[in-house]
Amino acid sequence: MSTEIIKQNPFQSMIDRFNIAADILKLDESIRQKLQRPEKQIVVNFSIVLDNGNVQNFEGYRVIHNTALGPSKGGIRYDTGVNLDEVKALAAWMTWKSAVTGIPFGGAKGGIICDPRKHSKAELEKITRGYTKALADIFGPEKDVPAPDMGTGPDEMGWLMDEFSLVHGKPIHAVVTGKHLHSGGSLGRVEATGRGVSIITLLALQKLKLRPARSTVAIQGFGNVGLHSALFLYEKGLKIVAVSDVSEAFYNPEGLNIPELILYYNLNNKNIKGYPNSVAIKHEDLLLLDVDVLIPAAKEDVITQKNAADIKAKIIVEGANGPVSSDADKILHDNNVLVVPDILANAGGVTVSYFEWLQNSLLESWRIHQINTRLEDILEKGFETVFRIALKHNVTPRIAAYIIALQKVADTQSVKEVALDAPKFKQN
């Protein structure tokens, strides 16, 4: 029973924060209800033939939360824990994330209940193509644009693009982002979320007048986001004293050599277990270390009312989606912990996804310097706006981010509804 509560928590956390911001904005009740609920929730079932000849059925989801600002955009995750409430929360966060950063996308999210580690490459390709075929009328460059998430990457996005193109009889690169470069992917996309987290971390340190060269960091999660966040912050002179992945958590008060750790990780079948130059600690203890910056970059609800009071970090930068549950917000605020919310902190991914979509749509290819400069400009502007609104309304940066996002989406939604209600005149 308890796991069910945890699974539903991300969506409830989103609603809790949404309601605080909506109250401040005095949002009209009909708009409030419309923005809380997804526009579409699609559940698909499909079967594939496994390598051993057996047939297996899979259940997949695609939730389109809102399309007021543009085509819906959001990742697809392959995980045994995928469920509709989680996907609904993630889809809503994508809406707010795009709105906060000024990206002309709506929000969506998808997932398939499976363990990608237990399937061969051939089976993963069949799973991806089966899911794509089932959603071929939902996806589209001007409708709904998927991207990678937990358990997926450039291979899956390439198969999705190819299957969608086969269904429609022509190559359509802009249907998906996060592809390999040879399939129309963008430079800088793989490391975009981690780069964004590092940009936001440096801005937060500046806000508290902390010098990067004297700052310490603990990072929970060493997947794509955690690894690149660690690397970029290490390169900026910060001391990364602790990291973890599913297999192990490590601590070294003198600082970890991140390039060396990445090399070890890549040679050790993509995990950090057994890394020698550090001390193994409990996973939950990493969150409670006395550091300047804590970056939870793994999964939802790792900081709750149970452990929030014991957090010693001065700054939390949310690399993952929803790592701090809503019941922990007040505790952290009362303890003067600056929390930079996920819908700003990890928006680097959707920003460079937007760049990839633009490049595909315009048949262009941008240089890495151009991409990184644009990314930094967008995130800096977003950061400054969030903190200005936080000051104006005397709220946390998280609620400020929700205020900005809700206002923007609500205004656009209202304009669209007025247009729909406008009388239609017959032409002579």
Coordinates of C-alpha atoms in Angstrom, one line a residue:
M1 CA 0.0 0.0 0.0
S2 CA 2.8 2.4 0.9
T3 CA 4.4 2.2 -2.6
E4 CA 1.1 3.2 -4.1
I5 CA 1.2 6.5 -2.1
I6 CA 4.7 7.2 -3.2
K7 CA 3.8 6.6 -6.8
Q8 CA 0.9 9.1 -6.6
N9 CA 3.0 11.7 -4.8
P10 CA 4.6 13.4 -7.8
F11 CA 1.2 14.4 -9.2
Q12 CA 0.0 15.6 -5.8
S13 CA 3.2 17.6 -5.3
M14 CA 2.6 19.3 -8.6
I15 CA -1.1 20.1 -7.7
D16 CA 0.0 21.4 -4.3
R17 CA 2.4 23.9 -5.8
F18 CA 0.0 24.7 -8.7
N19 CA -2.7 25.7 -6.2
I20 CA -0.5 28.0 -4.2
A21 CA 0.5 29.9 -7.4
A22 CA -3.1 29.8 -8.8
D23 CA -4.4 31.4 -5.5
I24 CA -1.8 34.2 -5.7
L25 CA -2.8 34.8 -9.4
K26 CA -6.5 34.5 -8.5
L27 CA -6.9 32.2 -11.4
D28 CA -10.4 31.8 -12.8
E29 CA -11.8 28.4 -11.6
S30 CA -12.5 27.1 -15.1
I31 CA -9.0 27.9 -16.3
R32 CA -7.6 26.4 -13.0
Q33 CA -9.4 23.1 -13.6
K34 CA -8.3 23.0 -17.3
L35 CA -4.6 23.6 -16.5
Q36 CA -4.6 21.0 -13.7
R37 CA -5.9 18.3 -16.0
P38 CA -4.2 16.8 -19.1
E39 CA -5.8 17.4 -22.5
K40 CA -5.3 13.8 -23.5
Q41 CA -4.3 10.5 -21.7
I42 CA -3.6 7.7 -24.1
V43 CA -3.0 4.1 -23.0
V44 CA -1.8 1.6 -25.6
N45 CA -1.2 -2.1 -25.6
F46 CA 0.9 -3.9 -28.2
S47 CA 2.8 -7.2 -28.6
I48 CA 6.2 -8.1 -29.9
V49 CA 8.0 -11.4 -30.6
L50 CA 10.9 -11.8 -28.2
D51 CA 14.3 -13.3 -29.3
N52 CA 13.3 -16.7 -27.8
G53 CA 10.2 -16.8 -30.0
N54 CA 7.7 -16.0 -27.2
V55 CA 5.2 -13.2 -27.6
Q56 CA 5.1 -10.5 -24.9
N57 CA 2.5 -7.8 -24.4
F58 CA 3.5 -4.2 -23.3
E59 CA 1.4 -1.3 -21.9
G60 CA 2.5 2.2 -22.8
Y61 CA 1.3 5.7 -22.0
R62 CA 1.3 9.1 -23.6
V63 CA -0.1 12.0 -21.7
I64 CA -0.5 15.4 -23.4
H65 CA -0.9 18.0 -20.7
N66 CA -1.3 21.2 -22.6
T67 CA -0.7 22.6 -26.1
A68 CA -1.6 26.3 -25.5
L69 CA 2.0 27.5 -26.2
G70 CA 2.8 25.1 -29.0
P71 CA 3.2 21.4 -29.9
S72 CA 3.5 19.2 -26.8
K73 CA 7.0 18.1 -25.9
G74 CA 8.3 15.5 -23.5
G75 CA 10.3 12.4 -23.0
I76 CA 9.5 8.7 -23.1
R77 CA 10.7 6.5 -20.2
Y78 CA 11.2 2.7 -20.1
D79 CA 10.9 1.6 -16.5
T80 CA 9.0 -1.0 -14.5
G81 CA 7.6 1.7 -12.2
V82 CA 6.0 3.7 -15.0
N83 CA 2.3 4.5 -14.1
L84 CA -0.3 7.0 -15.3
D85 CA -0.1 9.4 -12.3
E86 CA 3.7 9.7 -12.6
V87 CA 3.4 10.4 -16.4
K88 CA 0.7 13.0 -15.7
A89 CA 2.9 14.8 -13.2
L90 CA 5.9 14.7 -15.6
A91 CA 3.7 16.0 -18.5
A92 CA 2.5 18.9 -16.4
W93 CA 6.1 19.8 -15.4
M94 CA 7.1 19.9 -19.0
T95 CA 4.3 22.5 -19.7
W96 CA 5.6 24.7 -16.8
K97 CA 9.2 24.1 -17.8
S98 CA 8.7 25.3 -21.4
A99 CA 6.6 28.3 -20.1
V100 CA 9.3 29.4 -17.6
T101 CA 12.1 29.4 -20.2
G102 CA 10.0 30.9 -22.9
I103 CA 10.2 27.8 -25.2
P104 CA 7.1 27.7 -27.6
F105 CA 6.2 24.1 -26.6
G106 CA 3.4 22.6 -24.5
G107 CA 4.0 19.6 -22.2
A108 CA 3.7 15.9 -22.6
K109 CA 5.3 12.7 -21.3
G110 CA 5.3 9.0 -22.2
G111 CA 6.4 5.7 -20.9
I112 CA 6.3 1.9 -21.4
I113 CA 6.2 -0.5 -18.4
C114 CA 9.4 -2.6 -19.0
D115 CA 12.9 -3.1 -17.7
P116 CA 15.2 -2.1 -20.6
R117 CA 18.2 -3.9 -19.0
K118 CA 16.4 -7.2 -19.5
H119 CA 15.8 -6.8 -23.2
S120 CA 18.2 -7.2 -26.1
K121 CA 18.8 -4.3 -28.6
A122 CA 16.6 -6.1 -31.1
E123 CA 13.8 -6.4 -28.6
L124 CA 14.1 -2.7 -27.6
E125 CA 13.9 -1.7 -31.2
K126 CA 10.7 -3.8 -31.6
I127 CA 9.2 -2.3 -28.4
T128 CA 10.0 1.2 -29.6
R129 CA 8.5 0.6 -33.1
G130 CA 5.4 -1.0 -31.6
Y131 CA 4.8 2.0 -29.3
T132 CA 5.4 4.4 -32.2
K133 CA 3.0 2.6 -34.5
A134 CA 0.3 2.7 -31.8
L135 CA 0.8 6.4 -31.4
A136 CA 1.5 7.4 -35.0
D137 CA -1.6 9.6 -35.2
I138 CA -0.6 11.4 -31.9
F139 CA 3.0 12.2 -32.7
G140 CA 4.0 14.8 -35.2
P141 CA 6.4 17.8 -35.5
E142 CA 3.5 20.3 -35.2
K143 CA 1.5 18.1 -32.7
D144 CA 3.5 16.1 -30.2
V145 CA 7.3 15.7 -30.1
P146 CA 8.9 13.0 -28.0
A147 CA 12.4 12.9 -26.5
P148 CA 14.6 10.6 -24.4
D149 CA 14.1 10.1 -20.7
M150 CA 14.9 7.4 -18.1
G151 CA 15.8 4.2 -19.9
T152 CA 15.9 5.6 -23.4
G153 CA 18.4 7.4 -25.5
P154 CA 19.4 8.3 -29.1
D155 CA 18.9 4.7 -30.4
E156 CA 15.2 4.6 -29.3
M157 CA 14.7 8.1 -30.7
G158 CA 16.2 7.1 -34.1
W159 CA 13.9 4.0 -34.2
L160 CA 10.9 6.1 -33.3
M161 CA 11.7 8.6 -36.1
D162 CA 12.3 5.8 -38.6
E163 CA 9.0 4.0 -37.8
F164 CA 7.0 7.3 -37.8
S165 CA 8.6 8.2 -41.2
L166 CA 7.7 4.7 -42.6
V167 CA 4.1 5.1 -41.5
H168 CA 3.9 8.5 -43.2
G169 CA 5.9 7.5 -46.3
K170 CA 8.6 10.2 -46.0
P171 CA 11.5 11.1 -43.7
I172 CA 10.3 13.3 -40.8
H173 CA 13.3 14.3 -38.7
A174 CA 11.5 16.9 -36.5
V175 CA 9.0 14.4 -35.0
V176 CA 11.5 13.6 -32.2
T177 CA 14.5 15.1 -30.5
G178 CA 17.5 13.5 -28.8
K179 CA 18.5 11.6 -31.9
H180 CA 22.1 10.6 -33.0
L181 CA 23.8 13.3 -35.0
H182 CA 23.6 11.1 -38.2
S183 CA 19.8 10.9 -37.8
G184 CA 19.4 14.7 -37.5
G185 CA 20.3 15.1 -33.8
S186 CA 21.8 18.3 -32.5
L187 CA 25.3 19.0 -31.1
G188 CA 25.1 19.5 -27.3
R189 CA 21.8 17.6 -26.8
V190 CA 23.3 14.7 -24.8
E191 CA 24.9 16.9 -22.2
A192 CA 22.3 19.7 -22.3
T193 CA 20.4 19.0 -19.1
G194 CA 23.6 18.6 -17.1
R195 CA 25.1 21.7 -18.6
G196 CA 21.9 23.6 -17.7
V197 CA 22.1 22.3 -14.1
S198 CA 25.7 23.5 -13.9
I199 CA 24.8 27.0 -15.3
I200 CA 21.9 27.3 -12.8
T201 CA 24.2 26.1 -9.9
L202 CA 26.7 28.8 -10.6
L203 CA 24.0 31.5 -10.7
A204 CA 22.6 30.2 -7.4
L205 CA 26.1 30.4 -5.8
Q206 CA 26.4 33.9 -7.1
K207 CA 23.0 34.8 -5.5
L208 CA 24.3 33.6 -2.1
K209 CA 27.7 35.2 -2.7
L210 CA 29.5 31.9 -2.5
R211 CA 32.7 31.4 -4.5
P212 CA 32.8 28.4 -6.8
A213 CA 36.4 27.6 -6.0
R214 CA 35.5 27.2 -2.3
S215 CA 32.2 25.4 -2.8
T216 CA 31.4 21.7 -2.3
V217 CA 28.8 19.6 -4.1
A218 CA 27.1 16.3 -3.6
I219 CA 25.3 14.7 -6.5
Q220 CA 22.7 12.0 -6.2
G221 CA 22.5 10.1 -9.5
F222 CA 25.3 9.5 -12.0
G223 CA 23.2 8.9 -15.2
N224 CA 23.2 11.4 -18.0
V225 CA 22.2 14.4 -15.9
G226 CA 24.3 13.7 -12.8
L227 CA 27.4 12.8 -14.8
H228 CA 27.4 15.9 -17.0
S229 CA 26.5 18.2 -14.0
A230 CA 29.5 16.8 -12.1
L231 CA 31.8 17.2 -15.1
F232 CA 30.9 20.8 -15.9
L233 CA 31.0 21.9 -12.2
Y234 CA 34.4 20.1 -11.7
E235 CA 35.7 22.0 -14.8
K236 CA 34.5 25.3 -13.1
G237 CA 36.6 24.5 -10.0
L238 CA 33.9 23.2 -7.6
K239 CA 34.8 20.4 -5.3
I240 CA 32.5 17.4 -6.0
V241 CA 32.8 15.5 -2.7
A242 CA 30.1 12.8 -3.2
V243 CA 28.2 11.0 -6.0
S244 CA 26.0 8.0 -6.2
D245 CA 24.2 5.7 -8.6
V246 CA 21.9 2.8 -8.1
S247 CA 24.9 0.5 -7.2
E248 CA 26.8 2.6 -4.7
A249 CA 27.3 6.0 -3.0
F250 CA 30.8 7.5 -2.5
Y251 CA 32.3 10.3 -0.4
N252 CA 35.7 11.9 -0.5
P253 CA 36.0 15.2 1.5
E254 CA 39.1 16.1 -0.6
G255 CA 37.0 16.0 -3.8
L256 CA 36.6 13.4 -6.4
N257 CA 38.5 13.4 -9.7
I258 CA 35.4 13.5 -12.0
P259 CA 37.1 12.8 -15.3
E260 CA 38.8 9.7 -13.7
L261 CA 35.5 8.6 -12.2
I262 CA 33.7 8.9 -15.6
L263 CA 36.4 6.8 -17.2
Y264 CA 36.0 4.2 -14.5
Y265 CA 32.2 4.3 -14.9
N266 CA 32.4 3.8 -18.7
L267 CA 34.8 0.9 -18.3
N268 CA 32.7 -0.7 -15.5
N269 CA 29.6 -1.3 -17.5
K270 CA 28.1 2.2 -16.7
N271 CA 28.2 2.0 -13.0
I272 CA 30.5 3.4 -10.2
K273 CA 30.5 0.3 -7.9
G274 CA 34.0 -0.4 -6.6
Y275 CA 35.5 3.0 -7.5
P276 CA 38.7 3.0 -5.3
N277 CA 39.5 6.6 -4.5
S278 CA 36.7 7.3 -2.0
V279 CA 34.7 5.9 0.9
A280 CA 31.4 4.1 0.3
I281 CA 28.5 5.6 2.3
K282 CA 24.8 4.8 2.6
H283 CA 22.7 6.2 -0.3
E284 CA 20.4 8.2 2.1
D285 CA 23.4 9.7 3.9
L286 CA 24.6 11.5 0.7
L287 CA 21.5 13.7 0.9
L288 CA 22.4 14.8 4.4
L289 CA 26.1 15.8 3.8
D290 CA 27.3 19.2 5.0
V291 CA 27.9 20.7 1.5
D292 CA 27.2 24.0 -0.2
V293 CA 25.2 22.4 -3.0
L294 CA 23.1 19.3 -3.2
I295 CA 22.0 18.1 -6.7
P296 CA 19.4 15.4 -6.5
A297 CA 19.6 14.1 -10.1
A298 CA 18.0 10.6 -9.8
K299 CA 14.3 10.3 -9.2
E300 CA 11.1 11.8 -7.6
D301 CA 10.4 12.2 -3.9
V302 CA 13.9 11.6 -2.4
I303 CA 13.6 14.6 -0.1
T304 CA 10.4 14.5 1.9
Q305 CA 9.1 15.7 5.3
K306 CA 11.0 12.7 6.8
N307 CA 14.5 13.9 6.0
A308 CA 14.0 17.6 5.0
A309 CA 14.9 18.9 8.5
D310 CA 18.3 17.1 8.3
I311 CA 19.4 18.6 5.0
K312 CA 22.6 20.7 5.6
A313 CA 23.2 21.9 2.1
K314 CA 22.8 25.7 1.5
I315 CA 21.4 25.2 -2.0
I316 CA 19.4 22.4 -3.6
V317 CA 19.4 22.4 -7.4
E318 CA 16.8 19.9 -8.7
G319 CA 18.5 18.0 -11.5
A320 CA 15.7 15.3 -11.5
N321 CA 12.0 16.0 -11.9
G322 CA 10.2 16.3 -8.6
P323 CA 13.0 15.2 -6.2
V324 CA 11.6 17.4 -3.4
S325 CA 8.0 16.5 -2.4
S326 CA 5.6 19.3 -1.6
D327 CA 5.5 18.3 2.1
A328 CA 9.2 19.2 2.4
D329 CA 9.0 22.7 0.9
K330 CA 8.1 24.6 4.1
I331 CA 10.7 22.8 6.2
L332 CA 13.5 23.6 3.7
H333 CA 12.3 27.2 3.4
D334 CA 12.2 27.7 7.2
N335 CA 15.8 26.3 7.4
N336 CA 17.0 28.8 4.8
V337 CA 17.8 26.2 2.1
L338 CA 17.6 27.8 -1.3
V339 CA 15.8 25.4 -3.6
V340 CA 16.1 26.0 -7.3
P341 CA 13.1 24.1 -8.8
D342 CA 13.3 21.4 -11.4
I343 CA 11.2 23.4 -13.9
L344 CA 14.0 25.9 -14.1
A345 CA 17.1 23.9 -13.0
N346 CA 16.8 21.0 -15.5
A347 CA 15.3 23.0 -18.4
G348 CA 18.5 22.7 -20.4
G349 CA 17.3 19.5 -22.0
V350 CA 14.0 20.9 -23.4
T351 CA 15.8 24.1 -24.5
V352 CA 18.3 22.2 -26.6
S353 CA 15.6 19.8 -27.8
Y354 CA 13.8 22.9 -29.0
F355 CA 17.0 23.9 -30.9
E356 CA 17.2 20.4 -32.4
W357 CA 13.5 20.7 -33.5
L358 CA 14.2 24.1 -35.0
Q359 CA 17.3 22.9 -36.9
N360 CA 15.3 19.9 -38.3
S361 CA 12.4 22.2 -39.3
L362 CA 14.7 24.8 -40.9
L363 CA 17.0 22.2 -42.5
E364 CA 19.9 23.8 -40.6
S365 CA 22.8 22.6 -38.5
W366 CA 24.1 24.9 -35.8
R367 CA 27.6 25.1 -34.3
I368 CA 28.2 24.0 -30.7
H369 CA 29.2 27.5 -29.6
Q370 CA 26.0 28.9 -31.0
I371 CA 24.0 26.3 -29.1
N372 CA 25.7 26.7 -25.8
T373 CA 25.6 30.5 -25.9
R374 CA 21.8 30.5 -26.6
L375 CA 21.3 27.9 -23.9
E376 CA 23.1 30.1 -21.3
D377 CA 21.2 33.2 -22.4
I378 CA 17.8 31.5 -22.0
L379 CA 18.6 30.0 -18.6
E380 CA 20.1 33.2 -17.2
K381 CA 17.1 35.1 -18.3
G382 CA 14.8 32.5 -16.7
F383 CA 16.8 32.5 -13.5
E384 CA 16.7 36.3 -13.2
T385 CA 12.9 36.4 -13.9
V386 CA 12.1 33.7 -11.3
F387 CA 14.1 35.5 -8.6
R388 CA 12.5 38.8 -9.5
I389 CA 9.0 37.4 -9.2
A390 CA 10.0 35.6 -6.0
L391 CA 11.0 38.9 -4.5
K392 CA 7.9 40.7 -5.8
H393 CA 5.4 38.2 -4.3
N394 CA 7.6 37.2 -1.3
V395 CA 7.5 33.5 -2.3
T396 CA 10.1 30.8 -2.9
P397 CA 11.7 30.5 -6.3
R398 CA 9.6 27.3 -6.9
I399 CA 6.3 29.2 -6.4
A400 CA 7.7 32.1 -8.4
A401 CA 8.4 29.7 -11.3
Y402 CA 4.9 28.3 -11.1
I403 CA 3.4 31.9 -11.1
I404 CA 5.3 32.7 -14.3
A405 CA 4.4 29.5 -16.0
L406 CA 0.7 29.5 -15.0
Q407 CA 0.3 33.2 -15.9
K408 CA 1.8 32.6 -19.4
V409 CA -0.2 29.4 -20.1
A410 CA -3.5 30.8 -18.6
D411 CA -3.2 34.0 -20.7
T412 CA -2.5 32.1 -23.9
Q413 CA -5.3 29.6 -23.1
S414 CA -7.8 32.4 -22.5
V415 CA -6.9 34.1 -25.9
K416 CA -7.4 30.8 -27.7
E417 CA -10.8 30.2 -26.0
V418 CA -12.0 33.7 -26.9
A419 CA -11.0 32.9 -30.5
L420 CA -13.0 29.7 -30.4
D421 CA -16.0 31.4 -29.0
A422 CA -16.0 34.2 -31.6
P423 CA -19.0 34.2 -33.9
K424 CA -18.4 32.8 -37.3
F425 CA -19.7 34.9 -40.2
K426 CA -20.7 33.3 -43.5
Q427 CA -18.9 34.5 -46.5
N428 CA -20.9 35.8 -49.5

